[in-house]
Short mmCIF file of C-alpha atoms and ligand atoms in Angstrom, two decimals:
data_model
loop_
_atom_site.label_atom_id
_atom_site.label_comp_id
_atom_site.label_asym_id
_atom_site.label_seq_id
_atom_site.Cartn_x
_atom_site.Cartn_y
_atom_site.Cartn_z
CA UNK A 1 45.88 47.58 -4.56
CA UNK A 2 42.64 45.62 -4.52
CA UNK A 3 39.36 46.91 -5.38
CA UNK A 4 35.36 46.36 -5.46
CA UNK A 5 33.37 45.86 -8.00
CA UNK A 6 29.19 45.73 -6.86
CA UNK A 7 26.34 44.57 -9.17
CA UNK A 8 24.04 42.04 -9.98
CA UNK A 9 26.60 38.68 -10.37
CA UNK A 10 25.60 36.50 -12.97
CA UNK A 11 28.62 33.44 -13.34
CA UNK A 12 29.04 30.50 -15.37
CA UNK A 13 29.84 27.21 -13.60
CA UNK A 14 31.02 23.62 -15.64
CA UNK A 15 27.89 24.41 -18.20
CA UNK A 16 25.18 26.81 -19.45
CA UNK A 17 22.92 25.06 -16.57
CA UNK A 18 24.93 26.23 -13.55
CA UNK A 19 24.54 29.34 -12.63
CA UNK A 20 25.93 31.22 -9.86
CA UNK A 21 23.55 34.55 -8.97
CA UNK A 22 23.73 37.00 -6.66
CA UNK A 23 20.96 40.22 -7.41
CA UNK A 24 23.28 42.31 -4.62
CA UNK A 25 26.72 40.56 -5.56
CA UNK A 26 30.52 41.79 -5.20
CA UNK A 27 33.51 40.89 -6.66
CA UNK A 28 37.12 41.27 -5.11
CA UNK A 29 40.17 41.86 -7.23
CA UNK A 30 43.49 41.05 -5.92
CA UNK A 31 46.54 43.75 -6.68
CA UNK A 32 47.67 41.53 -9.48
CA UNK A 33 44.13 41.89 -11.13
CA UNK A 34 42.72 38.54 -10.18
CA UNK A 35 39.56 37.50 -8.83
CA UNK A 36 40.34 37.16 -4.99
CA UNK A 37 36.56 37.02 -3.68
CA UNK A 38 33.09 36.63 -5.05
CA UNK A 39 29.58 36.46 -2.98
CA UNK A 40 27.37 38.31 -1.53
CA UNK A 41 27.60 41.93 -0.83
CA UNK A 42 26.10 41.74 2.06
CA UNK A 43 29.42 39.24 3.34
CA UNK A 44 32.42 41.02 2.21
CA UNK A 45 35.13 39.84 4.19
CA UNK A 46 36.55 42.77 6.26
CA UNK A 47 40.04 42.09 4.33
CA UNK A 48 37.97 44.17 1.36
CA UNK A 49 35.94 46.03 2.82
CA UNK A 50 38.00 49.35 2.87
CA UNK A 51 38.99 49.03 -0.81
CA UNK A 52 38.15 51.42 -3.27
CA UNK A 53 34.64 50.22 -4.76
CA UNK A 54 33.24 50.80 -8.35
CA UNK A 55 29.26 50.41 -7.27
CA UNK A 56 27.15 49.52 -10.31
CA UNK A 57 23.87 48.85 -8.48
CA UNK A 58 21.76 46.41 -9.99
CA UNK A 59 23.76 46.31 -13.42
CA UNK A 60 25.11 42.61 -14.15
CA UNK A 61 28.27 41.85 -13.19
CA UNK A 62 29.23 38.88 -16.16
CA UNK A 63 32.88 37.26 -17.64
CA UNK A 64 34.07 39.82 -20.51
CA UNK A 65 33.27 38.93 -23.66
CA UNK A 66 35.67 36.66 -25.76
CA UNK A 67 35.29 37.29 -30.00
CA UNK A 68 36.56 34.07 -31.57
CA UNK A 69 37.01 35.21 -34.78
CA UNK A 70 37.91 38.80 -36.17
CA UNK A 71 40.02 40.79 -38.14
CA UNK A 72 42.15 43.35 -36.80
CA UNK A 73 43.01 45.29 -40.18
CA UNK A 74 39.00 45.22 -41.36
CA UNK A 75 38.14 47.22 -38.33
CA UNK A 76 36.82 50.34 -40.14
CA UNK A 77 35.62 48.08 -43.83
CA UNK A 78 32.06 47.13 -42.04
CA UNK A 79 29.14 47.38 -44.26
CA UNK A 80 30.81 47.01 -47.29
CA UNK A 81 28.34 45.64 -49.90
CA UNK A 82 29.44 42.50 -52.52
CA UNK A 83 28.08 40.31 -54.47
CA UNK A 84 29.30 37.36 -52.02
CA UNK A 85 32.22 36.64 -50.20
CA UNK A 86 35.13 36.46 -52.76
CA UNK A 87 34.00 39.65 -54.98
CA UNK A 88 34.16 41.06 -50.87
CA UNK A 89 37.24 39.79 -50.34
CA UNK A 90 38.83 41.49 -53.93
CA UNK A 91 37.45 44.75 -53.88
CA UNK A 92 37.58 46.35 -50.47
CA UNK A 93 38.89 43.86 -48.29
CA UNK A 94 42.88 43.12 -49.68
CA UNK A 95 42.99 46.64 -50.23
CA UNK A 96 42.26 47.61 -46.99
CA UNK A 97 44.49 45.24 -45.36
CA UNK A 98 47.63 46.11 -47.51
CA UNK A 99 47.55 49.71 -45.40
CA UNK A 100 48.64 47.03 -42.71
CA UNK A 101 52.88 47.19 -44.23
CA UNK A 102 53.02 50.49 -42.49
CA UNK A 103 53.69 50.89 -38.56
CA UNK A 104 52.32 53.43 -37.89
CA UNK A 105 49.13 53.26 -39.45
CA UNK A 106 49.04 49.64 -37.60
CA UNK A 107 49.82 50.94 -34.22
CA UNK A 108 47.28 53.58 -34.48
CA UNK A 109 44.40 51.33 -35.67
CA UNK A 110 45.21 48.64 -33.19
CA UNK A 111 44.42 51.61 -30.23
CA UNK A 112 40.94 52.21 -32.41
CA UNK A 113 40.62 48.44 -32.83
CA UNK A 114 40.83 47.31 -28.66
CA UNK A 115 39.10 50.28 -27.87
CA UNK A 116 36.19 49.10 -29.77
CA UNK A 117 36.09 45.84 -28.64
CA UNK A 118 36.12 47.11 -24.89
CA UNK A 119 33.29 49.55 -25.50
CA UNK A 120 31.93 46.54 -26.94
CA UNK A 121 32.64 44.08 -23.49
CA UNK A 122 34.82 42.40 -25.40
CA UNK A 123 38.18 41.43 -23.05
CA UNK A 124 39.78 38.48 -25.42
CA UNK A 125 39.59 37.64 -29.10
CA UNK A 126 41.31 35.44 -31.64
CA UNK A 127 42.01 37.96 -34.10
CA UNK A 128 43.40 37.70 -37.87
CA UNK A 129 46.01 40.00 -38.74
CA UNK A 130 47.34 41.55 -42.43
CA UNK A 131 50.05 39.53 -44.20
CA UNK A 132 52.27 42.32 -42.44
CA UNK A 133 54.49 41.40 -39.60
CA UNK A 134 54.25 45.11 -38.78
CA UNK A 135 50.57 44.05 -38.47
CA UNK A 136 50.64 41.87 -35.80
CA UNK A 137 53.85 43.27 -33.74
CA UNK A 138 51.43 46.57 -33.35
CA UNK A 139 48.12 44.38 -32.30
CA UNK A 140 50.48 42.61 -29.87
CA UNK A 141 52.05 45.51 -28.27
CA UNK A 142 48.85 47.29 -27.95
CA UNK A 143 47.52 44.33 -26.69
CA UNK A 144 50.10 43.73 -24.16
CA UNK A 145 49.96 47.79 -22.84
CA UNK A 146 45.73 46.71 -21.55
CA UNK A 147 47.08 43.45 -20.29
CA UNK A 148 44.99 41.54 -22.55
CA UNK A 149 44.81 37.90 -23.13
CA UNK A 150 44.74 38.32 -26.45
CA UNK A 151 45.75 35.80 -29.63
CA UNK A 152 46.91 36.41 -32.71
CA UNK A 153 49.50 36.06 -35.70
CA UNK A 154 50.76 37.33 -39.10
CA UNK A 155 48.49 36.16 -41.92
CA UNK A 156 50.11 33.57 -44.48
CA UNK A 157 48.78 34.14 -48.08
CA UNK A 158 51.04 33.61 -51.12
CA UNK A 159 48.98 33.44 -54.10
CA UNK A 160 45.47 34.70 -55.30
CA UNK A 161 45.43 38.19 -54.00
CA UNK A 162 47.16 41.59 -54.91
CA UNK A 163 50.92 41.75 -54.64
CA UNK A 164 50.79 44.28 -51.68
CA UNK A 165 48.82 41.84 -49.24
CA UNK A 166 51.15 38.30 -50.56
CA UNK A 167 54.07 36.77 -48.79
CA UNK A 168 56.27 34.16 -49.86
CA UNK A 169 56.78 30.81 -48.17
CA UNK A 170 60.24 31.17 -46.60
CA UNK A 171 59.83 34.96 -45.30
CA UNK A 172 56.39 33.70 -43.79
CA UNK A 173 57.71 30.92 -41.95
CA UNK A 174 61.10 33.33 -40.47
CA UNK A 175 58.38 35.82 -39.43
CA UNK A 176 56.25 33.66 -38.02
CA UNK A 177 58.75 31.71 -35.55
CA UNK A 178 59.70 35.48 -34.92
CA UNK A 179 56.34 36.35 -33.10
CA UNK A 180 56.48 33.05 -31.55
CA UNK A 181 59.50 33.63 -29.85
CA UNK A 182 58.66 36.77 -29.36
CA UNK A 183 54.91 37.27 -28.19
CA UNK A 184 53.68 33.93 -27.59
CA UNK A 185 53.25 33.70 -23.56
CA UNK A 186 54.53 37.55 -22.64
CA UNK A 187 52.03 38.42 -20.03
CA UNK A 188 48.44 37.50 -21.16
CA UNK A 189 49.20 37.29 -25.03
CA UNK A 190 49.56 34.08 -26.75
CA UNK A 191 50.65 33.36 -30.90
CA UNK A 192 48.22 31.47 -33.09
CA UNK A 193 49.62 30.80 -36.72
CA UNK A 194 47.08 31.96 -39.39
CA UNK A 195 46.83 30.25 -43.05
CA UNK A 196 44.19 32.53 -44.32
CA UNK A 197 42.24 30.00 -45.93
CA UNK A 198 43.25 27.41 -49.01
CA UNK A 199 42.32 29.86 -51.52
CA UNK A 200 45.10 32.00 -50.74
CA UNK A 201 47.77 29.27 -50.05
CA UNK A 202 50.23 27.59 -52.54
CA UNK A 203 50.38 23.71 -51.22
CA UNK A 204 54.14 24.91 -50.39
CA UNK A 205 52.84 27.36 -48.08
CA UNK A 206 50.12 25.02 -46.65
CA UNK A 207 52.94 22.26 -45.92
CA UNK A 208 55.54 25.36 -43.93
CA UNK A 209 52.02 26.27 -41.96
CA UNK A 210 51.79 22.81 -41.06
CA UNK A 211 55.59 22.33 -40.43
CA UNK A 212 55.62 25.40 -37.90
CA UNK A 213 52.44 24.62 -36.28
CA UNK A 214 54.43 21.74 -34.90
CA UNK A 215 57.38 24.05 -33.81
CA UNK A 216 54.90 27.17 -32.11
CA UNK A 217 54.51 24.90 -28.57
CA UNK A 218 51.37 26.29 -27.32
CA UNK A 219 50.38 27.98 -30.50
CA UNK A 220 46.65 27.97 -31.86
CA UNK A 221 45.46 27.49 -35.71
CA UNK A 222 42.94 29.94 -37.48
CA UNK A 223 41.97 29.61 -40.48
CA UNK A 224 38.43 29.88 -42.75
CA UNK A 225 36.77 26.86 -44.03
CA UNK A 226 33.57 25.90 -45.62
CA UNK A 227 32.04 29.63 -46.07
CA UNK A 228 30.52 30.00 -49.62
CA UNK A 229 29.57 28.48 -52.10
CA UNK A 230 31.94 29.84 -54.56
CA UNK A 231 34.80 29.85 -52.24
CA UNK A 232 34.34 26.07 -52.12
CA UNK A 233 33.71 25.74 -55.68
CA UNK A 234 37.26 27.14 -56.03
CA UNK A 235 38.92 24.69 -53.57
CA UNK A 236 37.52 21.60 -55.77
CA UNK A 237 39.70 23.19 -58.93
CA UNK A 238 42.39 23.91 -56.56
CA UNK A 239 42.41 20.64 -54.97
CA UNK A 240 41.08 18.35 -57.00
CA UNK A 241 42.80 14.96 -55.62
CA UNK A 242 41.87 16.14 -51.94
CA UNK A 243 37.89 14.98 -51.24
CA UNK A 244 36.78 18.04 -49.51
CA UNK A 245 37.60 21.31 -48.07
CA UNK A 246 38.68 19.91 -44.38
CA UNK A 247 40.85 17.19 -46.38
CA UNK A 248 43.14 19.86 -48.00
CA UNK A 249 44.09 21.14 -44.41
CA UNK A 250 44.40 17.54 -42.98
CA UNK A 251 46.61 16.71 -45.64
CA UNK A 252 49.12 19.64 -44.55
CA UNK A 253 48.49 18.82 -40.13
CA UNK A 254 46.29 22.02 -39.61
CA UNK A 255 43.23 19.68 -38.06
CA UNK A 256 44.21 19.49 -34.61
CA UNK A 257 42.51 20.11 -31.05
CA UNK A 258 44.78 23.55 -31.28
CA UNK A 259 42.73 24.77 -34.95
CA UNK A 260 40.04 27.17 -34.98
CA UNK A 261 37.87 27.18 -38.35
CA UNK A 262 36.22 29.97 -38.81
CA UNK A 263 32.60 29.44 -40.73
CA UNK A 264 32.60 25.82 -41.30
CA UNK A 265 28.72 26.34 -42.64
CA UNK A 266 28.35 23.76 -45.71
CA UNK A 267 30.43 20.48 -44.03
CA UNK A 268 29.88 17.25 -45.01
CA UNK A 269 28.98 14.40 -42.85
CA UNK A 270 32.75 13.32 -43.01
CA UNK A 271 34.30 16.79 -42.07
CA UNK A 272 32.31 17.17 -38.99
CA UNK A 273 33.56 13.53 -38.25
CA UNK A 274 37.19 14.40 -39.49
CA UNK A 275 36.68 17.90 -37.34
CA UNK A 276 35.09 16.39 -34.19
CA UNK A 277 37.36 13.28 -34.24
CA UNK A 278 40.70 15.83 -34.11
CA UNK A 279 39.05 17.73 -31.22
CA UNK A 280 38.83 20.93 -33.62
CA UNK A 281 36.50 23.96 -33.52
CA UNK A 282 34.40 25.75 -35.69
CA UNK A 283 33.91 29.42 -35.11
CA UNK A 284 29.77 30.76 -35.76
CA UNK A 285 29.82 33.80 -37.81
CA UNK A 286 26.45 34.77 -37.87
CA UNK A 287 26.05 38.35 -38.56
CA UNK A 288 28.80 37.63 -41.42
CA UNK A 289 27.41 34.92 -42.78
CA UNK A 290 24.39 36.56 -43.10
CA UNK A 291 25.57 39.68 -44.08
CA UNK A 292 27.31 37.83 -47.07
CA UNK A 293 24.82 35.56 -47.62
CA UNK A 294 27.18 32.69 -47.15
CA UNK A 295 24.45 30.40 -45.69
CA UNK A 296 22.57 29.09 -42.34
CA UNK A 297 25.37 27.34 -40.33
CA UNK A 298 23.23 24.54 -38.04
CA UNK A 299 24.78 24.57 -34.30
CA UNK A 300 23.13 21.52 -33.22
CA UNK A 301 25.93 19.16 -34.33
CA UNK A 302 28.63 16.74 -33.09
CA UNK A 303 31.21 19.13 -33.09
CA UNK A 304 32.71 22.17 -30.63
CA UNK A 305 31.59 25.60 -31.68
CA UNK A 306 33.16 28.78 -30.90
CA UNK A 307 31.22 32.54 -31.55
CA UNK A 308 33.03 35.13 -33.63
CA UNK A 309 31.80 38.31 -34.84
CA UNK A 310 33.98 38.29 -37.74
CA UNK A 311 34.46 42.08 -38.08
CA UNK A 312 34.36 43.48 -41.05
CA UNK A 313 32.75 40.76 -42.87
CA UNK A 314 30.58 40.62 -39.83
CA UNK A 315 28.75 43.66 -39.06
CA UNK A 316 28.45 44.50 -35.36
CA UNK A 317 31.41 44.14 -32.93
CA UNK A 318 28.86 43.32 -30.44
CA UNK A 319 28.81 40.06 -29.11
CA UNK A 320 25.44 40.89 -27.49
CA UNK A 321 24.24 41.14 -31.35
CA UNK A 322 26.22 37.99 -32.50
CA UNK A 323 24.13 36.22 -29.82
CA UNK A 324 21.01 37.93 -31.29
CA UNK A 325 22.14 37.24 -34.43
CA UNK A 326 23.07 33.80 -33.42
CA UNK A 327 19.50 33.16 -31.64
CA UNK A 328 17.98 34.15 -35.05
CA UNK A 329 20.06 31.57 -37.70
CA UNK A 330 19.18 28.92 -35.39
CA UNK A 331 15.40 29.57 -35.48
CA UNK A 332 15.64 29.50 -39.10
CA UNK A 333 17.10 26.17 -38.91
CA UNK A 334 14.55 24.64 -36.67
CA UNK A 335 16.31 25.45 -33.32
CA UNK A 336 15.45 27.65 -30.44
CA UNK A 337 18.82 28.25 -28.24
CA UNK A 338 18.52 29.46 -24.08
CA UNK A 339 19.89 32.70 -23.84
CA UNK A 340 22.13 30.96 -21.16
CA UNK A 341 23.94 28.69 -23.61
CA UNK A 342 24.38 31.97 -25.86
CA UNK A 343 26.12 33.75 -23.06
CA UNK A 344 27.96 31.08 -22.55
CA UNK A 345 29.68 30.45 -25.18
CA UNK A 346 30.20 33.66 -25.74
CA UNK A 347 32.57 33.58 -22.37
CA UNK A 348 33.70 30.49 -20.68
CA UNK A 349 32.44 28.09 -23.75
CA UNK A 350 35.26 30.32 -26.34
CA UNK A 351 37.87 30.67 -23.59
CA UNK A 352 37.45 26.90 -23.45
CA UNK A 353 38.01 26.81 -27.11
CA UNK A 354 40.93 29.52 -27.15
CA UNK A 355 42.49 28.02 -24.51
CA UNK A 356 42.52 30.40 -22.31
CA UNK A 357 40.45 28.95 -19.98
CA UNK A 358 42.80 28.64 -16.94
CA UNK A 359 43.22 32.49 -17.03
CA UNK A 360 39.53 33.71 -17.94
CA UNK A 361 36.20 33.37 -19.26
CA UNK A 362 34.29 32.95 -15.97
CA UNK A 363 34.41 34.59 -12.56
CA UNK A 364 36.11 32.25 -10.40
CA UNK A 365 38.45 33.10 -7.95
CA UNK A 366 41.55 33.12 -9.13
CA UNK A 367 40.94 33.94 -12.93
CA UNK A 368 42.10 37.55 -14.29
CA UNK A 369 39.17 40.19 -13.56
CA UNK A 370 37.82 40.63 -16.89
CA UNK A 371 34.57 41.79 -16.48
CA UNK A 372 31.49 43.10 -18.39
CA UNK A 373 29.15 45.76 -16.75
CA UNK A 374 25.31 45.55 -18.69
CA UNK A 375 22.93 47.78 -17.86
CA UNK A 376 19.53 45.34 -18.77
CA UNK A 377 17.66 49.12 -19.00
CA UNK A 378 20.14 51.04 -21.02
CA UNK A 379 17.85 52.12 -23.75
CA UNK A 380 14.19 52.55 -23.12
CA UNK A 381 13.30 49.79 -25.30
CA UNK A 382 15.44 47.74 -23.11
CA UNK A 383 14.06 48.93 -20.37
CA UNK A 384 10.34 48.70 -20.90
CA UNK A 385 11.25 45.20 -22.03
CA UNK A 386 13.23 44.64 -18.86
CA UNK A 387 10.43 45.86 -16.52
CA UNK A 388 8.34 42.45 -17.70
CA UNK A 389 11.34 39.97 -16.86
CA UNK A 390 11.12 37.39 -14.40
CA UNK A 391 14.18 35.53 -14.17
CA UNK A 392 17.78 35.68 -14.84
CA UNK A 393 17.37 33.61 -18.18
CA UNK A 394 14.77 36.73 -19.34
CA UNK A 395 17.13 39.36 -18.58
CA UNK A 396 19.91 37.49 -20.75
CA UNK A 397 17.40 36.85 -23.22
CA UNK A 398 16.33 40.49 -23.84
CA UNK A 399 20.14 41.69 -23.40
CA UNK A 400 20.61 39.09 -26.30
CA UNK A 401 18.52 40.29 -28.61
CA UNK A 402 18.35 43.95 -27.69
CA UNK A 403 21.43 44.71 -26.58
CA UNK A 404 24.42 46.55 -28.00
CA UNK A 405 27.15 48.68 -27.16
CA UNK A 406 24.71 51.37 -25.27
CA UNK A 407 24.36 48.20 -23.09
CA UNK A 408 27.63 47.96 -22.15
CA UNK A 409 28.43 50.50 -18.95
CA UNK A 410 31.74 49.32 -17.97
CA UNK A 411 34.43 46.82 -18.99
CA UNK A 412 37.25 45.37 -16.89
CA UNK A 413 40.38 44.04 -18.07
CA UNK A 414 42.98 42.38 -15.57
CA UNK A 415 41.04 44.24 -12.92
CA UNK A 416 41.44 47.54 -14.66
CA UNK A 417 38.70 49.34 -15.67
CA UNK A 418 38.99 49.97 -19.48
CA UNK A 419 35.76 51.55 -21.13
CA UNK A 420 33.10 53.29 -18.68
CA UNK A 421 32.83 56.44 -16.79
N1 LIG B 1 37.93 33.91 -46.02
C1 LIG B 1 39.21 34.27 -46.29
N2 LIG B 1 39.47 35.49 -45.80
C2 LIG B 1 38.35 35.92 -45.22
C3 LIG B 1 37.99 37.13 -44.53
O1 LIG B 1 38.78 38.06 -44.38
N3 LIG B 1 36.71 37.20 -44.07
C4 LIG B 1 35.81 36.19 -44.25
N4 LIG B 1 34.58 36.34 -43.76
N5 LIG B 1 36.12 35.06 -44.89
C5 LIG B 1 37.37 34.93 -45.37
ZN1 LIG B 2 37.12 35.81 -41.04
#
């Protein structure tokens, strides 16, 4: 059946400059979930205008939210103080994750885990998984039951962690064909195969990732790179014939237009080449890095960025406070972004990046419906704040840096309303 949604429109066209506004707008979903009609309310064609309507008055109407980078089994280990990145990764984080070996723990934190990211107006993410094929088989199916575009794959890590959280080359490589064949393309989902990051990966291991890569048609790449200084003190005994971080993973045929690197904050000159050359992406972590103290990652370069929140290393699921957060790191490195760009990349600029862009990440007709319903007066400071904007930029810009959850009235996913009363 095809339903009305009514708000204030605000969609992305080619770039963060073209925008599409309506203050009274309405969007038309089609029975299969898809944007069918878009415009004013005021000229709804009469083919819509008996549908049922969802009427959100002057609340924006945007493209859902698409997260990047995160991890599935950190979804309740936010906040969890260390020293720095690897003493975070040893003490909580492996042992949370190693819960991940039983089902049906995993299938009842993946429910938790997409029901925060909707309350959050989050629709899509590129999401990390445990070690655990059990891991990802419950993110996918839970996934799959909120029609989700949604991207993901069993983590590889064979050395440098505790026994319950390592695989072994062979066994990683079955399992990972296995959710290939299995996930990659049914309905919105798609498989990316995830090398947690050098560290953790015997060159054997590195070598299969690249190896399968190849086989996965259609698959994506995640991995970390370039987070800490410690991290990437380790790679340099690791790897000592390789000249940097981004070499080790070019040696093995992870650099590709189809690999996500999440962090990417201390590159040299000849990475961002070797990166931007191979038509790869780096994934911004801001409230991570900061939270870590892993360092000030500079946007303004030659090179595609994606915008992650990195739960639980990062510390809001928000995207709304990833794009504060965001907004903030660049200021401290000499750059003031538009709240447009921010919102951008937070939607059609990731599902660009994701490839997922034929599906979502903007409000065309024709995409999937998945929409995000802010309220720009949802709190009073918001509001009060609001009450002085001018212009659609403003209202993005105090959403941006204001905004959270409590912002969030409604999300859509495949025209299905997911989180909201
Ligand atoms: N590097 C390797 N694993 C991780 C992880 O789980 N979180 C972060 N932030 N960095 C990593
Ligand atoms: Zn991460």
């Amino acid at each position: 059946m095809s339903k009305l949604l009514l708000g204030q429109i605000v969609a992305f066209g080619a770039g963060p400059e073209e925008i599409t506004h309506f203050a009274r707008g309405a969007l038309a979903f089609d029975d299969k979930g898809k944007i069918a009609w878009r415009g004013d309310a005021a000229h709804i064609p009469a083919a819509f205008t008996q549908a049922p309507r969802d009427d959100h008055g002057s609340s924006l109407l945007l493209a859902g939210f698409i997260d990047a980078h995160i991890h599935f089994p950190q979804y309740r280990m936010l906040a969890a103080a260390a020293t720095d990145l690897l003493d975070w990764l040893s003490r909580y984080t492996f042992p949370e994750e190693a819960r991940y070996s039983d089902t049906i723990y995993a299938t009842h934190a993946a429910e938790i885990f997409l029901s925060r990211l909707h309350a959050n107006g989050t629709t899509s993410a590129l999401a990390f998984c445990s070690s655990h094929k059990t891991c990802a088989e419950a993110l996918f199916a839970a996934a799959q039951k909120r029609n989700m575009a949604l991207i993901t794959g069993k983590t590889l890590m064979d050395r440098n962690a505790i026994p319950a959280v390592q695989d072994e080359v062979e066994q990683g490589a079955l399992d990972t064909l296995d959710l290939h064949a299995r996930f990659h393309g049914k309905a919105r989902l798609r498989h990316a195969v995830t090398p947690r990051f050098a560290i953790t990966s015997t060159e054997a291991q590195l070598r299969m990732a690249g190896e399968v890569l190849q086989l996965c048609s259609g698959a994506l790449m995640q991995t970390h790179l370039s987070e800490s200084a410690g991290e990437i003190a380790w790679i340099k005994q690791l790897f000592p014939n390789d000249q940097d971080y981004t070499a080790v993973y070019e040696r093995f045929g992870l650099v590709t237009d189809r690999s996500l690197f999440a962090h990417g904050i201390h590159l040299s000159d000849r990475e961002i080449s070797a990166l931007r050359e191979a038509g790869a992406t780096v994934v911004h972590c801001p409230t991570s890095n900061n939270f870590l103290g892993s360092g000030l990652m500079k946007i303004r370069r030659p090179i595609a960025h994606g915008l992650g929140t990195d739960v639980g290393g990062g510390t809001s699921y928000s995207m709304l406070q990833t794009l504060g957060e965001t907004y903030k790191v660049q200021m401290l490195n000499g750059t003031k972004m538009k709240a447009a760009e921010l919102f951008y990349l937070a939607t059609r600029g990731n599902a660009e990046r994701l490839k997922i862009d034929a599906d979502t990440g903007c409000l065309d007709v024709g995409k999937f419906a998945d929409v995000v319903v802010l309220d720009p007066e949802a709190t009073p400071v918001l509001a009060a704040r609001h009450a002085l904007s001018r212009s659609v930029e403003d209202i993005l810009f105090a959403l941006a840096l204001l905004g959270d959850d409590r912002a969030v009235k409604a999300t859509y996913v495949t025209g299905q309303k997911v989180h909201g009363n």
